[in-house]
Amino acid sequence: MAEDSIRVLAWSERTEPKEVYPEGINGAVARLLNGCKGVTAVTSALSDPEQGVSRKALDDCDVLVWFGHMKHEKVSDETVERIVKAVKENGMGFLGLHSTHFARPYRALMGTTCAWRTYVEDGKSALIRVVSPEHPIAEGVSEFTIPQEEWYGEPYDVPEPEAVIIEGIYNDGKEVARDGLVWTVGKGRVFYFRPGHETYPIYFMPQVQRILENGVRWLAGARRENA
Ligand code: ZN
């Protein structure tokens, strides 16, 4: 591993369907990132010792990518504390994917309920639009369509973001949601990426992968600038 390589820990509770994600969402994200120049990713899961996020594992990563859905409440207080400390005090980046909006570490970082108004799994298409083209996370990303998705409706109870990078247009154009938002929390950065309902292969889409790669590079910036 190159000394200046961005180190990523991709975590999942592993409830995503094996037919869609044979290696898990964490495995798919790590595989994608390991194909990106200057990025090295490893995976862990809820069932691992210390729930896959030991102090050492967090010390050894610049960015933690998190996918939670049905097992949020299995994540312990100690795990939440370790993650929050790593972000706030050590500048670790945190990328929350889709249903991670209700993950305990994410809610602890946000300090709000993180609830959306509604959740509709209609399997219809979503139009994703870049609204902050100057932001590094939007680099090389243009408007695209996700063929099948679940939508979450605004309002979304999170603190005012520093930037909204992308928005999603759902329900035949009737709903607009902030689909990519960023914050600074203590010394660290947080990026929430809403697309990615686990029954559709959304994290294999090249444009989505570009956003995830850009996101990881941007999230890693805080720790690397402080180093
Ligand atoms: Zn979902």
Coordinates of C-alpha atoms and ligand atoms in Angstrom, one line a residue:
M1 CA 0.0 0.0 0.0
A2 CA 1.3 3.4 -1.0
E3 CA 2.1 5.6 2.1
D4 CA -0.3 8.3 0.9
S5 CA -3.1 5.9 -0.1
I6 CA -6.6 6.7 1.2
R7 CA -7.6 4.0 3.6
V8 CA -11.2 3.0 3.7
L9 CA -13.1 0.6 5.9
A10 CA -16.4 -0.5 4.2
W11 CA -18.9 -1.8 6.8
S12 CA -22.2 -3.5 6.5
E13 CA -24.7 -5.2 8.8
R14 CA -25.0 -7.7 5.9
T15 CA -28.8 -7.9 5.5
E16 CA -28.7 -6.9 1.8
P17 CA -29.8 -9.7 -0.5
K18 CA -27.1 -12.1 -1.7
E19 CA -28.7 -12.3 -5.2
V20 CA -28.0 -8.6 -5.7
Y21 CA -24.8 -8.2 -3.6
P22 CA -23.0 -11.5 -3.4
E23 CA -20.1 -9.9 -1.5
G24 CA -22.4 -7.5 0.5
I25 CA -22.7 -3.8 -0.2
N26 CA -19.5 -3.4 1.8
G27 CA -17.8 -5.9 -0.5
A28 CA -19.1 -4.2 -3.6
V29 CA -17.9 -0.8 -2.4
A30 CA -14.5 -2.1 -1.4
R31 CA -14.1 -3.8 -4.7
L32 CA -15.0 -0.5 -6.5
L33 CA -12.6 1.6 -4.3
N34 CA -9.7 -0.9 -4.6
G35 CA -9.9 -0.2 -8.4
C36 CA -9.4 3.5 -7.8
K37 CA -6.0 5.0 -7.9
G38 CA -4.6 5.7 -4.4
V39 CA -7.4 4.1 -2.5
T40 CA -7.1 0.9 -0.4
A41 CA -10.3 -0.5 1.1
V42 CA -11.0 -3.4 3.5
T43 CA -14.4 -4.7 4.7
S44 CA -15.9 -5.5 8.1
A45 CA -19.3 -6.5 9.3
L46 CA -21.6 -6.3 12.3
S47 CA -20.8 -10.0 13.2
D48 CA -17.0 -9.3 13.4
P49 CA -15.3 -8.8 16.8
E50 CA -16.0 -5.4 18.3
Q51 CA -18.8 -5.2 15.6
G52 CA -16.2 -4.7 12.9
V53 CA -15.1 -1.3 14.1
S54 CA -12.4 -1.7 16.8
R55 CA -10.4 1.3 17.9
K56 CA -7.5 -0.1 15.9
A57 CA -9.7 -0.5 12.7
L58 CA -10.9 3.1 13.1
D59 CA -7.4 4.4 13.8
D60 CA -6.3 2.7 10.6
C61 CA -8.9 4.2 8.3
D62 CA -9.4 7.6 6.8
V63 CA -13.0 6.9 5.8
L64 CA -15.7 4.6 7.2
V65 CA -18.4 3.6 4.8
W66 CA -21.6 2.4 6.6
F67 CA -24.6 0.4 5.4
G68 CA -27.2 -0.4 8.0
H69 CA -30.9 -1.2 7.5
M70 CA -32.6 -3.7 9.8
K71 CA -30.1 -4.1 12.6
H72 CA -29.5 -0.6 13.6
E73 CA -30.4 -1.3 17.2
K74 CA -27.8 -4.1 17.4
V75 CA -25.1 -1.5 17.2
S76 CA -23.8 -1.0 20.7
D77 CA -23.3 2.3 22.6
E78 CA -19.5 1.5 22.7
T79 CA -19.4 1.1 18.9
V80 CA -21.3 4.4 18.5
E81 CA -18.9 6.2 20.9
R82 CA -15.8 4.9 19.1
I83 CA -17.1 6.1 15.7
V84 CA -18.2 9.5 16.9
K85 CA -14.9 10.0 18.6
A86 CA -13.0 9.0 15.5
V87 CA -14.9 11.5 13.4
K88 CA -15.0 14.4 15.8
E89 CA -11.5 14.1 17.4
N90 CA -9.5 12.3 14.7
G91 CA -11.0 13.6 11.6
M92 CA -12.2 10.3 10.2
G93 CA -14.7 10.7 7.3
F94 CA -18.1 8.9 7.5
L95 CA -20.1 8.0 4.4
G96 CA -23.6 6.9 5.2
L97 CA -25.5 4.9 2.5
H98 CA -29.2 4.9 2.0
S99 CA -31.0 3.4 5.0
T100 CA -28.0 4.3 7.1
H101 CA -30.0 7.5 7.7
F102 CA -31.3 5.7 10.9
A103 CA -28.0 4.1 11.9
R104 CA -27.0 4.9 15.5
P105 CA -23.6 6.3 14.7
Y106 CA -25.0 8.6 12.0
R107 CA -27.8 9.8 14.2
A108 CA -25.3 10.5 16.9
L109 CA -23.2 12.6 14.5
M110 CA -26.2 14.5 13.3
G111 CA -27.9 15.0 16.6
T112 CA -31.4 15.0 15.1
T113 CA -33.9 12.2 14.4
C114 CA -32.7 11.8 10.8
A115 CA -36.2 10.8 9.8
W116 CA -37.6 11.3 6.3
R117 CA -41.3 12.2 5.9
T118 CA -42.1 9.0 4.0
Y119 CA -40.6 5.9 2.4
V120 CA -42.1 4.5 -0.8
E121 CA -40.7 1.4 -2.5
D122 CA -42.4 1.7 -5.8
G123 CA -39.5 0.5 -7.9
K124 CA -39.9 3.4 -10.3
S125 CA -37.1 5.3 -11.9
A126 CA -35.3 8.2 -10.2
L127 CA -33.6 11.2 -12.0
I128 CA -30.4 12.3 -10.2
R129 CA -29.3 15.9 -10.8
V130 CA -26.2 17.6 -9.7
V131 CA -27.0 20.8 -7.8
S132 CA -23.4 21.7 -6.6
P133 CA -21.3 21.1 -9.8
E134 CA -18.4 23.0 -8.2
H135 CA -18.1 20.6 -5.3
P136 CA -15.4 17.9 -5.5
I137 CA -18.0 15.1 -5.0
A138 CA -19.7 16.2 -8.2
E139 CA -16.6 16.1 -10.4
G140 CA -17.3 14.2 -13.6
V141 CA -20.9 13.5 -12.6
S142 CA -23.8 14.6 -14.8
E143 CA -27.5 14.0 -14.7
F144 CA -28.4 10.3 -14.8
T145 CA -31.4 8.0 -14.2
I146 CA -31.5 5.1 -11.8
P147 CA -33.9 2.6 -13.4
Q148 CA -35.5 1.3 -10.3
E149 CA -35.4 2.8 -6.8
E150 CA -37.2 3.4 -3.6
W151 CA -37.8 7.0 -2.7
Y152 CA -37.7 8.9 0.6
G153 CA -39.7 12.1 0.9
E154 CA -38.7 15.5 2.3
P155 CA -38.5 16.9 4.8
Y156 CA -35.5 15.1 6.1
D157 CA -34.7 15.9 9.7
V158 CA -30.9 16.6 9.6
P159 CA -28.9 19.8 10.4
E160 CA -28.6 22.3 7.6
P161 CA -25.9 20.8 5.4
E162 CA -22.8 22.7 4.2
A163 CA -23.7 21.7 0.7
V164 CA -26.3 19.7 -1.2
I165 CA -24.4 17.9 -4.0
I166 CA -27.2 16.1 -5.8
E167 CA -30.9 15.9 -5.7
G168 CA -33.3 13.1 -6.7
I169 CA -36.5 13.6 -8.6
Y170 CA -39.1 10.9 -7.7
N171 CA -42.7 9.8 -8.0
D172 CA -43.1 10.9 -11.6
G173 CA -41.5 14.3 -10.9
K174 CA -43.7 15.1 -7.9
E175 CA -41.0 14.7 -5.2
V176 CA -37.6 16.3 -5.0
A177 CA -35.2 15.0 -2.3
R178 CA -31.8 16.1 -1.1
D179 CA -29.9 13.0 -2.1
G180 CA -26.3 13.9 -1.4
L181 CA -25.5 16.1 1.6
V182 CA -22.3 17.0 3.5
W183 CA -21.4 18.4 6.9
T184 CA -18.3 18.9 9.0
V185 CA -18.6 17.4 12.4
G186 CA -15.8 18.3 14.8
K187 CA -12.6 17.6 12.9
G188 CA -14.2 15.2 10.5
R189 CA -16.5 15.2 7.5
V190 CA -19.8 13.4 6.9
F191 CA -21.4 12.6 3.5
Y192 CA -24.9 11.1 3.3
F193 CA -25.8 9.4 0.0
R194 CA -29.5 8.5 -0.2
P195 CA -29.7 6.3 -3.4
G196 CA -29.1 2.6 -3.1
H197 CA -32.2 0.6 -2.0
E198 CA -30.6 -2.9 -1.5
T199 CA -32.9 -4.9 -3.8
Y200 CA -31.6 -3.0 -6.8
P201 CA -28.0 -3.1 -8.1
I202 CA -27.5 0.6 -7.7
Y203 CA -24.0 0.6 -6.3
F204 CA -22.8 -1.1 -9.4
M205 CA -23.9 1.8 -11.6
P206 CA -20.8 3.7 -13.0
Q207 CA -22.2 7.2 -12.1
V208 CA -23.1 6.1 -8.6
Q209 CA -19.6 4.6 -8.3
R210 CA -18.1 7.9 -9.4
I211 CA -20.0 9.7 -6.7
L212 CA -18.8 7.2 -4.1
E213 CA -15.2 7.5 -5.2
N214 CA -15.4 11.3 -5.2
G215 CA -17.1 11.1 -1.8
V216 CA -14.4 9.0 -0.3
R217 CA -11.6 11.3 -1.6
W218 CA -13.4 14.4 -0.2
L219 CA -14.1 12.7 3.2
A220 CA -10.5 11.7 3.5
G221 CA -9.4 15.3 3.1
A222 CA -10.1 16.4 6.7
R223 CA -7.8 13.8 8.3
R224 CA -5.1 14.2 5.7
E225 CA -5.1 18.0 6.0
N226 CA -4.8 17.7 9.8
A227 CA -2.0 15.1 9.6
Ligands
ZN1 ZN -34.3 1.0 1.1

